[in-house]
mmCIF file with all atom_site columns, C-alpha atoms and ligand atoms in Angstrom:
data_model
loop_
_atom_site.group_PDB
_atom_site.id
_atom_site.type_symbol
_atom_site.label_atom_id
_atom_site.label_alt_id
_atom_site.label_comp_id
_atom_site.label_asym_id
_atom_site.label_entity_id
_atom_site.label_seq_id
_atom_site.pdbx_PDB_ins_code
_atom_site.Cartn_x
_atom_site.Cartn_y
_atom_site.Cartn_z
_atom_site.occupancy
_atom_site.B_iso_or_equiv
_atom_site.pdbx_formal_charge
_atom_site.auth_seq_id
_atom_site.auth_comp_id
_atom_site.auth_asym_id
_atom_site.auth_atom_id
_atom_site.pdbx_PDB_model_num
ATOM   1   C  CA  . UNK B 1 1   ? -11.683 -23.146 18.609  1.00 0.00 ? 5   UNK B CA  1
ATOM   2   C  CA  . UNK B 1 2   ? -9.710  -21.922 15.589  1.00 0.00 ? 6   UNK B CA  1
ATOM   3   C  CA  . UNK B 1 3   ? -9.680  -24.146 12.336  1.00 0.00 ? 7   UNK B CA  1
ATOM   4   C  CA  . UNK B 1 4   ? -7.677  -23.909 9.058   1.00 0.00 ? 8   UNK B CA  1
ATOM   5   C  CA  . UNK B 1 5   ? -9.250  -23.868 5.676   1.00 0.00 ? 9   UNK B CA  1
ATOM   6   C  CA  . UNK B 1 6   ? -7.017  -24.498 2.719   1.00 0.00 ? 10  UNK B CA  1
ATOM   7   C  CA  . UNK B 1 7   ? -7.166  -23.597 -0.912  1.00 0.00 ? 11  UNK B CA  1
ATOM   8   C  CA  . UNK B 1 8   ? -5.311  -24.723 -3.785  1.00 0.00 ? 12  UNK B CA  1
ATOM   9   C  CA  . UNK B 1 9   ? -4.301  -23.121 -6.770  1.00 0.00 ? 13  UNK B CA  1
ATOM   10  C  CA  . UNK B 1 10  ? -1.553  -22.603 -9.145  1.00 0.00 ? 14  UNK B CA  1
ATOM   11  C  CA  . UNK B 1 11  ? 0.192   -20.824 -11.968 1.00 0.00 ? 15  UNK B CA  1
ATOM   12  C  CA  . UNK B 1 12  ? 3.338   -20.714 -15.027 1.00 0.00 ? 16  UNK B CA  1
ATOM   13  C  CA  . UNK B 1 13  ? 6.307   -18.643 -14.490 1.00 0.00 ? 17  UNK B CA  1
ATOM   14  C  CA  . UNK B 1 14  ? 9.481   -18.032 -15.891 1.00 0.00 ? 18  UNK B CA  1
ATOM   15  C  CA  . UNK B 1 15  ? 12.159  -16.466 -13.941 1.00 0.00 ? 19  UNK B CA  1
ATOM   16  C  CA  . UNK B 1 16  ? 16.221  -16.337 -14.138 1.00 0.00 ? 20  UNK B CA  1
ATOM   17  C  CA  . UNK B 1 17  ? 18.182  -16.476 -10.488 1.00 0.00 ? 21  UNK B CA  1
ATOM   18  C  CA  . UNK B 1 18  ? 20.972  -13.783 -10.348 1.00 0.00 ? 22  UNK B CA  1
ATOM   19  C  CA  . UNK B 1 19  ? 22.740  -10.796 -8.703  1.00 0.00 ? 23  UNK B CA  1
ATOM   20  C  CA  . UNK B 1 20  ? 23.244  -7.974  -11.501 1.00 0.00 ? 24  UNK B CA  1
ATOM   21  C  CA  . UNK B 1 21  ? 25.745  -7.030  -8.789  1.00 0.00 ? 25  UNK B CA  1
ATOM   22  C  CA  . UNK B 1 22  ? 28.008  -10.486 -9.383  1.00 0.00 ? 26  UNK B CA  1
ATOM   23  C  CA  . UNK B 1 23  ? 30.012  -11.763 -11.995 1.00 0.00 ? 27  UNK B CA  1
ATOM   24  C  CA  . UNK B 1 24  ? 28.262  -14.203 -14.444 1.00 0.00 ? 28  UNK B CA  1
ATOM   25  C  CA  . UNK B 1 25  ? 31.220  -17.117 -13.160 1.00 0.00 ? 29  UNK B CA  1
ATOM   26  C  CA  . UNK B 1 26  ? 29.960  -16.358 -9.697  1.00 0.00 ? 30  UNK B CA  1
ATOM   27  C  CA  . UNK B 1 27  ? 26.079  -16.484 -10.633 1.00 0.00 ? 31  UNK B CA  1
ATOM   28  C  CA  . UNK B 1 28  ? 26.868  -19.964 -12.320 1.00 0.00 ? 32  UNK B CA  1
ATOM   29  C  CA  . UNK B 1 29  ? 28.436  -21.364 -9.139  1.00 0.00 ? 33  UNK B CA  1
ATOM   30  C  CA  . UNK B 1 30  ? 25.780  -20.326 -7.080  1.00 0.00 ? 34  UNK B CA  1
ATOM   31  C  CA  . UNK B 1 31  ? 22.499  -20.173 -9.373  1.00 0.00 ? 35  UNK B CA  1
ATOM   32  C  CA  . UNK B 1 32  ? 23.275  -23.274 -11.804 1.00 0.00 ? 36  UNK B CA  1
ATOM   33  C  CA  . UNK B 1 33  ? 21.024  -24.155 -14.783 1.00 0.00 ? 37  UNK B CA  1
ATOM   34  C  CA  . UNK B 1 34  ? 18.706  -21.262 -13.228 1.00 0.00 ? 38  UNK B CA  1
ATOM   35  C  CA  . UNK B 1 35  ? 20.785  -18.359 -13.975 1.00 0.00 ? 39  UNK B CA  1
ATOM   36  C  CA  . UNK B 1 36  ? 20.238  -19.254 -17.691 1.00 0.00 ? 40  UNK B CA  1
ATOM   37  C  CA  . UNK B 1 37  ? 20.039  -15.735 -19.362 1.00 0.00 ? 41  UNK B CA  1
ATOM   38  C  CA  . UNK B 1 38  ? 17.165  -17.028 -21.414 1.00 0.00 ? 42  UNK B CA  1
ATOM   39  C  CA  . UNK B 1 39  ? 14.890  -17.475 -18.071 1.00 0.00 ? 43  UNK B CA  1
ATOM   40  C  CA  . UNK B 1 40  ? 13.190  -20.791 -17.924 1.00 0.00 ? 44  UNK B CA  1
ATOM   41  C  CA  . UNK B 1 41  ? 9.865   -21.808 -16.556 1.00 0.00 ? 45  UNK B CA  1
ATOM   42  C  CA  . UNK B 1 42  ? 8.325   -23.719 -13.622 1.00 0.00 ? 46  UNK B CA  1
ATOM   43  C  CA  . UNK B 1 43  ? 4.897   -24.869 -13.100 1.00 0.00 ? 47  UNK B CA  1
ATOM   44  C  CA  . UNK B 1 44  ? 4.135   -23.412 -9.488  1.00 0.00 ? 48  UNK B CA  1
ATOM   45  C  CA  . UNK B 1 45  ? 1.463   -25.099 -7.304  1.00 0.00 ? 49  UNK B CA  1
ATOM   46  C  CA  . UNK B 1 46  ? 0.551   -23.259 -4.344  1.00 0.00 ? 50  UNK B CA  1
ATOM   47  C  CA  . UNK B 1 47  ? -1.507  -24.167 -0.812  1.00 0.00 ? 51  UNK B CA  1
ATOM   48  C  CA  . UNK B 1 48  ? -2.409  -20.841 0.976   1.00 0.00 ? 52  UNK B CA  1
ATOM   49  C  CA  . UNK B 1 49  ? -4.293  -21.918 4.663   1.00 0.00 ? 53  UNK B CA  1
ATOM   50  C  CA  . UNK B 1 50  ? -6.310  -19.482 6.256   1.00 0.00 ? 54  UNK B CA  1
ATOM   51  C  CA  . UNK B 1 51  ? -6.949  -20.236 10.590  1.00 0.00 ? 55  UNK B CA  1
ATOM   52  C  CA  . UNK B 1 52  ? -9.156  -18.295 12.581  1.00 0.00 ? 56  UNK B CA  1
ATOM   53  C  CA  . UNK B 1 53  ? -12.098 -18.463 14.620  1.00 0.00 ? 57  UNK B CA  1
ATOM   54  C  CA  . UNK B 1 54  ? -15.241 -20.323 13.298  1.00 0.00 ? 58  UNK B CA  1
ATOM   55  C  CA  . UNK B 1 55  ? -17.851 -17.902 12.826  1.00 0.00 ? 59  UNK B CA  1
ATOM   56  C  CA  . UNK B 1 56  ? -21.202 -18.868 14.959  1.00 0.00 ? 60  UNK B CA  1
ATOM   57  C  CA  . UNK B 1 57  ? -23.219 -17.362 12.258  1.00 0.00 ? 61  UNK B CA  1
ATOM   58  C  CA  . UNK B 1 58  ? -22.200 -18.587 9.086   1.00 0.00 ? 62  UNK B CA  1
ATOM   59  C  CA  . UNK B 1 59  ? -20.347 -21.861 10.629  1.00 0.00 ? 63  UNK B CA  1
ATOM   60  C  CA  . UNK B 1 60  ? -17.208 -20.215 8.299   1.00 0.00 ? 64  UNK B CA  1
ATOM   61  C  CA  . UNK B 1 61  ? -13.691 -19.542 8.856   1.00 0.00 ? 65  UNK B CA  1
ATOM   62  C  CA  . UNK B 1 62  ? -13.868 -17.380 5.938   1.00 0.00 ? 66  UNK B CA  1
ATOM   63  C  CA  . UNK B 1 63  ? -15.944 -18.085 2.441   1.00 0.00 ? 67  UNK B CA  1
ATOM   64  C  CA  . UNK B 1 64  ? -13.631 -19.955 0.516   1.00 0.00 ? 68  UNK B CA  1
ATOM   65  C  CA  . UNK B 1 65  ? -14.919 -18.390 -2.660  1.00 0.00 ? 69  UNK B CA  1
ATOM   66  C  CA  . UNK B 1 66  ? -13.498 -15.240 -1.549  1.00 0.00 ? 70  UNK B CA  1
ATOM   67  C  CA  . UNK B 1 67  ? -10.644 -17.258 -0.546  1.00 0.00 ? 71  UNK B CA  1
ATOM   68  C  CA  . UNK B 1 68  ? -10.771 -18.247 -3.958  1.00 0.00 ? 72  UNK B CA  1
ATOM   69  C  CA  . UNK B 1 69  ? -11.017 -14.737 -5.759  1.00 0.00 ? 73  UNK B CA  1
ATOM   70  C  CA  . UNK B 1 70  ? -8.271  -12.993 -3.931  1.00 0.00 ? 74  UNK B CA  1
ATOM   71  C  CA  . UNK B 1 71  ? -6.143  -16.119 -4.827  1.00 0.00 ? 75  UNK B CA  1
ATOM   72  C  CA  . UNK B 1 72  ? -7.330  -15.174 -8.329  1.00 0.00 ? 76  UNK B CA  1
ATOM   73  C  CA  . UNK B 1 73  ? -6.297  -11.284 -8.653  1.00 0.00 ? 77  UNK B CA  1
ATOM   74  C  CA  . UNK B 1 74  ? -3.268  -11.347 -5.863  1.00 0.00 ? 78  UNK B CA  1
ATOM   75  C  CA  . UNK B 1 75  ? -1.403  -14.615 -7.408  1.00 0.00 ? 79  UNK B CA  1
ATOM   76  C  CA  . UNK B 1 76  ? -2.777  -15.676 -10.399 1.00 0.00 ? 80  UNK B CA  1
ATOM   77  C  CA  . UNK B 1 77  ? -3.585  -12.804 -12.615 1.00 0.00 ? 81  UNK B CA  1
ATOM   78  C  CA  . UNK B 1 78  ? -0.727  -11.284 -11.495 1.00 0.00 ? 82  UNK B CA  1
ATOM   79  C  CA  . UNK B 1 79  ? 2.121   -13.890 -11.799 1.00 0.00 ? 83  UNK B CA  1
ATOM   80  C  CA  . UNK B 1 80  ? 0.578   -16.980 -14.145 1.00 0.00 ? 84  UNK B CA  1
ATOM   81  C  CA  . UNK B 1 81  ? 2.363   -16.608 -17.763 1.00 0.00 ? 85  UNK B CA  1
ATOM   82  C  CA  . UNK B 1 82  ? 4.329   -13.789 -16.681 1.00 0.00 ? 86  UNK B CA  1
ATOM   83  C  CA  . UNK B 1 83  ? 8.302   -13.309 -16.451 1.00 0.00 ? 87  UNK B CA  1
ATOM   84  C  CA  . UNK B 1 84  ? 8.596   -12.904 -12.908 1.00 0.00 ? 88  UNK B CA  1
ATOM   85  C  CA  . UNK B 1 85  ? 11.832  -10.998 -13.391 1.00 0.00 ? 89  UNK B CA  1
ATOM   86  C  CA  . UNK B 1 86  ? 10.206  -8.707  -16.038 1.00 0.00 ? 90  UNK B CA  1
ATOM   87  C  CA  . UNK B 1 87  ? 6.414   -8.289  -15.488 1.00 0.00 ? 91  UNK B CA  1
ATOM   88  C  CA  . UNK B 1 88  ? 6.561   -8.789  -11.929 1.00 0.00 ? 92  UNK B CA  1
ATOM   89  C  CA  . UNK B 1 89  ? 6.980   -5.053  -10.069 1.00 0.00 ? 93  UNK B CA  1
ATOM   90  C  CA  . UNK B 1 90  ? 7.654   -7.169  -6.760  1.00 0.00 ? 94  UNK B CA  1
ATOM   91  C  CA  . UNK B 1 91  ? 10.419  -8.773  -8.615  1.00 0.00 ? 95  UNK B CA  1
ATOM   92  C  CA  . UNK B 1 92  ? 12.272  -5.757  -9.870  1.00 0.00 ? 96  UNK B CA  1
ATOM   93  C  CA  . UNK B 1 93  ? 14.880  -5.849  -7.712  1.00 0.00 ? 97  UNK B CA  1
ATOM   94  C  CA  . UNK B 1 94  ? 14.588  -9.013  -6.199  1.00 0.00 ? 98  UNK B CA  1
ATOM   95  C  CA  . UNK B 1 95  ? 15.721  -12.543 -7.106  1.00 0.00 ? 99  UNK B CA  1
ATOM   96  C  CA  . UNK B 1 96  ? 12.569  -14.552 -7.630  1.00 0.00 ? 100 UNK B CA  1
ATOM   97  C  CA  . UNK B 1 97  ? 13.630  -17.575 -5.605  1.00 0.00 ? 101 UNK B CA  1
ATOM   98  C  CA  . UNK B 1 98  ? 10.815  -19.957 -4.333  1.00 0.00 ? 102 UNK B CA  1
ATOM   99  C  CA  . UNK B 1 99  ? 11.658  -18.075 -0.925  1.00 0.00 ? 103 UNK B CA  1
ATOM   100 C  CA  . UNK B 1 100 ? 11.224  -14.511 -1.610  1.00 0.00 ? 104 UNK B CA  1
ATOM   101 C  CA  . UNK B 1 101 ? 8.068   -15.683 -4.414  1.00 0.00 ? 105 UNK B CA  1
ATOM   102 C  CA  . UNK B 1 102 ? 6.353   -17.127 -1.316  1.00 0.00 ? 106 UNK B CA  1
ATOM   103 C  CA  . UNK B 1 103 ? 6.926   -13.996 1.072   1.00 0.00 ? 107 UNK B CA  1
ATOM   104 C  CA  . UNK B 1 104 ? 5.870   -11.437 -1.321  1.00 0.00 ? 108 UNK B CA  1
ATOM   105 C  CA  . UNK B 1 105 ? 2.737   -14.348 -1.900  1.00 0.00 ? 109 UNK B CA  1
ATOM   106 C  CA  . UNK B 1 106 ? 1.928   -14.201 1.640   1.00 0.00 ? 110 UNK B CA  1
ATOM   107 C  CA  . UNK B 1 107 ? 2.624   -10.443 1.980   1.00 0.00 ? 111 UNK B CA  1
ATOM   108 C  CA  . UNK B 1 108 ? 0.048   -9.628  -0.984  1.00 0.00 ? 112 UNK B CA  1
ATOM   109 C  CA  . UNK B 1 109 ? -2.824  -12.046 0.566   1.00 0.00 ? 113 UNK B CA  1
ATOM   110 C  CA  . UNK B 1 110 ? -2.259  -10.851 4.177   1.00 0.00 ? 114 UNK B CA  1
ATOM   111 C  CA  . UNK B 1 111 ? -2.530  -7.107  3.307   1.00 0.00 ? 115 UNK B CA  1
ATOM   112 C  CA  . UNK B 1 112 ? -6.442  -8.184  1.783   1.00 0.00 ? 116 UNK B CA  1
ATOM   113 C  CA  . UNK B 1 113 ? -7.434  -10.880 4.453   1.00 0.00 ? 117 UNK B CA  1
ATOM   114 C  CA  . UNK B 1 114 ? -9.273  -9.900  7.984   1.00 0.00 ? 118 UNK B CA  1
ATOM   115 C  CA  . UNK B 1 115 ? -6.688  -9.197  10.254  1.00 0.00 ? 119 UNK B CA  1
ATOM   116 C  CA  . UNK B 1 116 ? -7.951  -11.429 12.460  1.00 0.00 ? 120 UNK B CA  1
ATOM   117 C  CA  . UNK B 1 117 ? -6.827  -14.584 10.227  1.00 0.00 ? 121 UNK B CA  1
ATOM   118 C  CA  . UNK B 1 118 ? -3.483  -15.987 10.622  1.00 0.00 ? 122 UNK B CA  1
ATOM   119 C  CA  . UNK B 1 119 ? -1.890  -17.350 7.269   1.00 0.00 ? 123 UNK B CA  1
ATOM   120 C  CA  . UNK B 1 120 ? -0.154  -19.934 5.850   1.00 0.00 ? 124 UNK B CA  1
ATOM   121 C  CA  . UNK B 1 121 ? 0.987   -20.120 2.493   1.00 0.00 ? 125 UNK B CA  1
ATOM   122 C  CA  . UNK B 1 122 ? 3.627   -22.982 1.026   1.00 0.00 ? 126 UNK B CA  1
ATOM   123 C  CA  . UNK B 1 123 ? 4.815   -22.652 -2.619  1.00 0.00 ? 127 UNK B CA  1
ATOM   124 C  CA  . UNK B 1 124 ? 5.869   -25.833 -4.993  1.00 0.00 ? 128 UNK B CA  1
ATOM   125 C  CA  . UNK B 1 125 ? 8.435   -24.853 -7.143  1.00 0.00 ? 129 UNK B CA  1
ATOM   126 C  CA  . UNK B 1 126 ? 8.794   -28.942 -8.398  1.00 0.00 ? 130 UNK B CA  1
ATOM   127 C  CA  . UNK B 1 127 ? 6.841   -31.569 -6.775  1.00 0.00 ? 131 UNK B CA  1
ATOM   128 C  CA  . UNK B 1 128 ? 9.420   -32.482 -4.662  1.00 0.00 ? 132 UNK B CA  1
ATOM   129 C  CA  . UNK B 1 129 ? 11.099  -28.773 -3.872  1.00 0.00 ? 133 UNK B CA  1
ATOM   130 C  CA  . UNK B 1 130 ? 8.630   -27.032 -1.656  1.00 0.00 ? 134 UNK B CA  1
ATOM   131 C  CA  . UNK B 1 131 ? 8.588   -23.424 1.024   1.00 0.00 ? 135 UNK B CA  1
ATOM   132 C  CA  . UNK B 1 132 ? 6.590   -22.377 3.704   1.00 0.00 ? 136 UNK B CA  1
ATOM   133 C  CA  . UNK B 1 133 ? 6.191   -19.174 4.915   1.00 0.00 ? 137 UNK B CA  1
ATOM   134 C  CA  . UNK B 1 134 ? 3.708   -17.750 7.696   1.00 0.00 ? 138 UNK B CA  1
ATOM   135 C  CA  . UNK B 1 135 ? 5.184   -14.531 8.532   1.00 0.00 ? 139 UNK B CA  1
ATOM   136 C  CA  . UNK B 1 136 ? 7.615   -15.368 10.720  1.00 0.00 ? 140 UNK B CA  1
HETATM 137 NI NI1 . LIG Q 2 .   ? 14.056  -22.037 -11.541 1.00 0.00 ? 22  LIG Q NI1 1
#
């Protein structure tokens, strides 16, 4: 019987989308308004869903206050009121699109969760504009 358990959280970024490799006409056709040199900022909500067994002892899928605290140091401290494109290692060399925020998301809670739980994790970049990744 396998169950998911969902947190909540979110965090402020800035970012700027953009190939150093293109031509600033071809980043404007393909980027817009977000390959504005001067980065601008989104307010990113986040669900990350944890499934897995329920555990006869505890009645848990996993304590969602340590759900909670690696939210807390993998996302939050290290992305909320940061420049992804300048603070964020991940980011270096990669455009911080909602898709590739969400994978490296996923890929930083997966490497600290039981390997036994599957994950889930689906980033807001606006209300309306929304990914999904599960390692797929
Ligand atoms: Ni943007």
């Amino acid at each position: 019987m396998k169950v998911t358990i969902s947190r909540k959280a979110h965090f402020n970024a800035a970012h700027r989308l953009y190939r150093p490799d293109w031509s600033f006409e071809k980043n404007d056709a393909i980027f817009g308004k977000c390959n504005n040199p001067n980065f601008h900022g989104h307010n990113y909500d986040l669900t990350v869903s944890v499934t897995g067994e329920i555990d006869p002892e505890t009645g848990y899928v996993m304590d969602v206050k340590i759900l909670k605290d690696f939210i807390k140091s993998e996302v939050e401290d290290a992305f909320d009121h940061k420049n992804l494109n300048l603070d964020v290692p991940e980011f270096k060399d990669l455009n911080p699109t909602a898709e590739n925020i969400v994978v490296v998301i996923y890929d930083k809670l997966k490497a600290v969760l039981e390997s036994n739980l599957d994950l889930e994790v689906t980033l807001y970049e606006t209300p309306r504009n929304f990914v999904t990744y599960s390692g797929n």
